[in-house]
Amino acid sequence: MTKTTTLLMAAAAIGVIGFGGLALYSAPPADAAASSKIEASETVTFEIENMTCAMCPITVRTAMSRVDGVHSVDVDFDSKTAVVNFDPAVASMDEIAQASTQAGYPAHPSGAPHDESNGQH
């Protein structure tokens, strides 16, 4: 073999080994911060009043989703409930219920006492 061929083969081998070393490097997951947010969460089911049409759940979901700290809102028109996942360090059940109430759909956590006469808990 010539000197040039030997040098090219050596350079190629070093390049392959170098790239192989990159494959062994394990960077932390890009969504590590997101997973810590999900770990600090609470899920509460709210009973929702005044839902009478297919647009009502959209309004409730929009109102509740706008509360800082709310991760997700799943509204069920048939059962008149909303399942809300949120960060209790940022949002409270009262703030979430108030957002829906202000949109015209009084809400209260399932099982929580409330006053049926005025739609408030």
PDB file of C-alpha atoms in Angstrom:
ATOM      1  CA  MET A   1       0.000   0.000   0.000  1.00  0.00           C
ATOM      2  CA  THR A   2       1.112   3.497  -0.597  1.00  0.00           C
ATOM      3  CA  LYS A   3       1.588   6.070   2.079  1.00  0.00           C
ATOM      4  CA  THR A   4      -1.396   8.077   0.844  1.00  0.00           C
ATOM      5  CA  THR A   5      -3.735   5.081   0.915  1.00  0.00           C
ATOM      6  CA  THR A   6      -2.614   4.192   4.425  1.00  0.00           C
ATOM      7  CA  LEU A   7      -3.210   7.749   5.629  1.00  0.00           C
ATOM      8  CA  LEU A   8      -6.672   7.867   4.024  1.00  0.00           C
ATOM      9  CA  MET A   9      -7.651   4.555   5.612  1.00  0.00           C
ATOM     10  CA  ALA A  10      -6.392   5.720   9.013  1.00  0.00           C
ATOM     11  CA  ALA A  11      -8.347   8.979   8.709  1.00  0.00           C
ATOM     12  CA  ALA A  12     -11.482   7.067   7.718  1.00  0.00           C
ATOM     13  CA  ALA A  13     -11.096   4.701  10.680  1.00  0.00           C
ATOM     14  CA  ILE A  14     -10.671   7.613  13.081  1.00  0.00           C
ATOM     15  CA  GLY A  15     -13.748   9.298  11.590  1.00  0.00           C
ATOM     16  CA  VAL A  16     -15.891   6.187  12.017  1.00  0.00           C
ATOM     17  CA  ILE A  17     -14.704   5.688  15.582  1.00  0.00           C
ATOM     18  CA  GLY A  18     -15.383   9.345  16.321  1.00  0.00           C
ATOM     19  CA  PHE A  19     -18.950   9.154  15.041  1.00  0.00           C
ATOM     20  CA  GLY A  20     -19.464   5.893  16.887  1.00  0.00           C
ATOM     21  CA  GLY A  21     -18.483   7.647  20.096  1.00  0.00           C
ATOM     22  CA  LEU A  22     -21.226  10.197  19.482  1.00  0.00           C
ATOM     23  CA  ALA A  23     -23.767   7.399  19.405  1.00  0.00           C
ATOM     24  CA  LEU A  24     -22.675   6.380  22.900  1.00  0.00           C
ATOM     25  CA  TYR A  25     -23.264   9.891  24.275  1.00  0.00           C
ATOM     26  CA  SER A  26     -26.630  10.099  25.982  1.00  0.00           C
ATOM     27  CA  ALA A  27     -28.038  13.614  26.255  1.00  0.00           C
ATOM     28  CA  PRO A  28     -30.820  14.293  28.748  1.00  0.00           C
ATOM     29  CA  PRO A  29     -34.278  14.096  27.160  1.00  0.00           C
ATOM     30  CA  ALA A  30     -35.403  17.368  25.596  1.00  0.00           C
ATOM     31  CA  ASP A  31     -38.711  17.137  27.407  1.00  0.00           C
ATOM     32  CA  ALA A  32     -37.243  16.669  30.896  1.00  0.00           C
ATOM     33  CA  ALA A  33     -38.671  20.019  31.986  1.00  0.00           C
ATOM     34  CA  ALA A  34     -42.070  19.109  30.563  1.00  0.00           C
ATOM     35  CA  SER A  35     -42.136  15.809  32.423  1.00  0.00           C
ATOM     36  CA  SER A  36     -41.428  17.579  35.712  1.00  0.00           C
ATOM     37  CA  LYS A  37     -44.453  19.815  35.048  1.00  0.00           C
ATOM     38  CA  ILE A  38     -46.670  16.795  34.574  1.00  0.00           C
ATOM     39  CA  GLU A  39     -45.345  15.224  37.782  1.00  0.00           C
ATOM     40  CA  ALA A  40     -46.502  18.313  39.707  1.00  0.00           C
ATOM     41  CA  SER A  41     -50.130  17.955  38.695  1.00  0.00           C
ATOM     42  CA  GLU A  42     -53.515  17.195  40.135  1.00  0.00           C
ATOM     43  CA  THR A  43     -56.623  15.948  38.346  1.00  0.00           C
ATOM     44  CA  VAL A  44     -60.067  17.046  39.511  1.00  0.00           C
ATOM     45  CA  THR A  45     -63.520  16.370  38.082  1.00  0.00           C
ATOM     46  CA  PHE A  46     -65.860  19.359  38.084  1.00  0.00           C
ATOM     47  CA  GLU A  47     -69.637  19.228  37.746  1.00  0.00           C
ATOM     48  CA  ILE A  48     -70.763  21.830  35.214  1.00  0.00           C
ATOM     49  CA  GLU A  49     -74.191  23.475  35.195  1.00  0.00           C
ATOM     50  CA  ASN A  50     -76.156  25.089  32.339  1.00  0.00           C
ATOM     51  CA  MET A  51     -74.661  23.052  29.486  1.00  0.00           C
ATOM     52  CA  THR A  52     -77.505  22.704  26.987  1.00  0.00           C
ATOM     53  CA  CYS A  53     -75.926  22.490  23.531  1.00  0.00           C
ATOM     54  CA  ALA A  54     -72.876  21.212  21.666  1.00  0.00           C
ATOM     55  CA  MET A  55     -71.133  24.616  21.914  1.00  0.00           C
ATOM     56  CA  CYS A  56     -71.285  24.726  25.730  1.00  0.00           C
ATOM     57  CA  PRO A  57     -68.395  22.263  26.302  1.00  0.00           C
ATOM     58  CA  ILE A  58     -66.180  24.305  23.970  1.00  0.00           C
ATOM     59  CA  THR A  59     -66.839  27.456  26.001  1.00  0.00           C
ATOM     60  CA  VAL A  60     -66.181  25.641  29.293  1.00  0.00           C
ATOM     61  CA  ARG A  61     -62.964  24.060  27.988  1.00  0.00           C
ATOM     62  CA  THR A  62     -61.732  27.413  26.652  1.00  0.00           C
ATOM     63  CA  ALA A  63     -62.477  29.254  29.907  1.00  0.00           C
ATOM     64  CA  MET A  64     -60.829  26.636  32.117  1.00  0.00           C
ATOM     65  CA  SER A  65     -57.823  26.232  29.790  1.00  0.00           C
ATOM     66  CA  ARG A  66     -57.041  29.942  30.069  1.00  0.00           C
ATOM     67  CA  VAL A  67     -56.268  29.616  33.781  1.00  0.00           C
ATOM     68  CA  ASP A  68     -52.490  29.630  34.282  1.00  0.00           C
ATOM     69  CA  GLY A  69     -51.279  26.194  35.386  1.00  0.00           C
ATOM     70  CA  VAL A  70     -54.032  24.199  33.658  1.00  0.00           C
ATOM     71  CA  HIS A  71     -52.507  21.407  31.559  1.00  0.00           C
ATOM     72  CA  SER A  72     -55.643  19.855  30.054  1.00  0.00           C
ATOM     73  CA  VAL A  73     -59.437  20.034  30.179  1.00  0.00           C
ATOM     74  CA  ASP A  74     -61.728  17.228  28.991  1.00  0.00           C
ATOM     75  CA  VAL A  75     -65.411  18.228  29.023  1.00  0.00           C
ATOM     76  CA  ASP A  76     -68.124  15.560  28.748  1.00  0.00           C
ATOM     77  CA  PHE A  77     -71.447  17.044  27.647  1.00  0.00           C
ATOM     78  CA  ASP A  78     -73.465  13.904  28.494  1.00  0.00           C
ATOM     79  CA  SER A  79     -72.273  13.666  32.102  1.00  0.00           C
ATOM     80  CA  LYS A  80     -72.016  17.484  32.482  1.00  0.00           C
ATOM     81  CA  THR A  81     -68.475  17.176  33.845  1.00  0.00           C
ATOM     82  CA  ALA A  82     -65.010  18.484  33.131  1.00  0.00           C
ATOM     83  CA  VAL A  83     -61.854  16.584  34.077  1.00  0.00           C
ATOM     84  CA  VAL A  84     -59.072  19.111  34.612  1.00  0.00           C
ATOM     85  CA  ASN A  85     -55.371  18.377  35.048  1.00  0.00           C
ATOM     86  CA  PHE A  86     -53.470  21.292  36.558  1.00  0.00           C
ATOM     87  CA  ASP A  87     -50.442  22.337  38.596  1.00  0.00           C
ATOM     88  CA  PRO A  88     -51.727  23.025  42.132  1.00  0.00           C
ATOM     89  CA  ALA A  89     -48.720  25.280  42.776  1.00  0.00           C
ATOM     90  CA  VAL A  90     -49.959  27.615  40.032  1.00  0.00           C
ATOM     91  CA  ALA A  91     -53.755  27.187  39.862  1.00  0.00           C
ATOM     92  CA  SER A  92     -56.424  26.348  42.406  1.00  0.00           C
ATOM     93  CA  MET A  93     -59.701  24.462  42.052  1.00  0.00           C
ATOM     94  CA  ASP A  94     -61.528  27.680  42.967  1.00  0.00           C
ATOM     95  CA  GLU A  95     -59.814  29.646  40.175  1.00  0.00           C
ATOM     96  CA  ILE A  96     -60.696  26.968  37.627  1.00  0.00           C
ATOM     97  CA  ALA A  97     -64.315  26.767  38.807  1.00  0.00           C
ATOM     98  CA  GLN A  98     -64.566  30.564  38.799  1.00  0.00           C
ATOM     99  CA  ALA A  99     -63.344  30.736  35.182  1.00  0.00           C
ATOM    100  CA  SER A 100     -66.162  28.429  34.071  1.00  0.00           C
ATOM    101  CA  THR A 101     -68.706  30.237  36.248  1.00  0.00           C
ATOM    102  CA  GLN A 102     -67.726  33.598  34.749  1.00  0.00           C
ATOM    103  CA  ALA A 103     -68.267  32.109  31.285  1.00  0.00           C
ATOM    104  CA  GLY A 104     -71.856  31.286  32.286  1.00  0.00           C
ATOM    105  CA  TYR A 105     -71.385  27.678  33.364  1.00  0.00           C
ATOM    106  CA  PRO A 106     -71.198  27.370  37.163  1.00  0.00           C
ATOM    107  CA  ALA A 107     -68.697  24.673  38.120  1.00  0.00           C
ATOM    108  CA  HIS A 108     -67.774  22.931  41.349  1.00  0.00           C
ATOM    109  CA  PRO A 109     -65.566  19.957  42.161  1.00  0.00           C
ATOM    110  CA  SER A 110     -67.523  16.688  42.166  1.00  0.00           C
ATOM    111  CA  GLY A 111     -68.659  15.812  45.649  1.00  0.00           C
ATOM    112  CA  ALA A 112     -68.165  19.378  46.904  1.00  0.00           C
ATOM    113  CA  PRO A 113     -71.168  21.035  48.558  1.00  0.00           C
ATOM    114  CA  HIS A 114     -72.797  23.804  46.539  1.00  0.00           C
ATOM    115  CA  ASP A 115     -75.881  25.968  46.640  1.00  0.00           C
ATOM    116  CA  GLU A 116     -78.288  24.836  43.892  1.00  0.00           C
ATOM    117  CA  SER A 117     -80.400  28.000  44.231  1.00  0.00           C
ATOM    118  CA  ASN A 118     -77.768  30.389  42.900  1.00  0.00           C
ATOM    119  CA  GLY A 119     -75.475  27.978  41.040  1.00  0.00           C
ATOM    120  CA  GLN A 120     -72.539  28.592  43.366  1.00  0.00           C
ATOM    121  CA  HIS A 121     -70.669  26.292  45.687  1.00  0.00           C
TER     122      HIS A 121
END
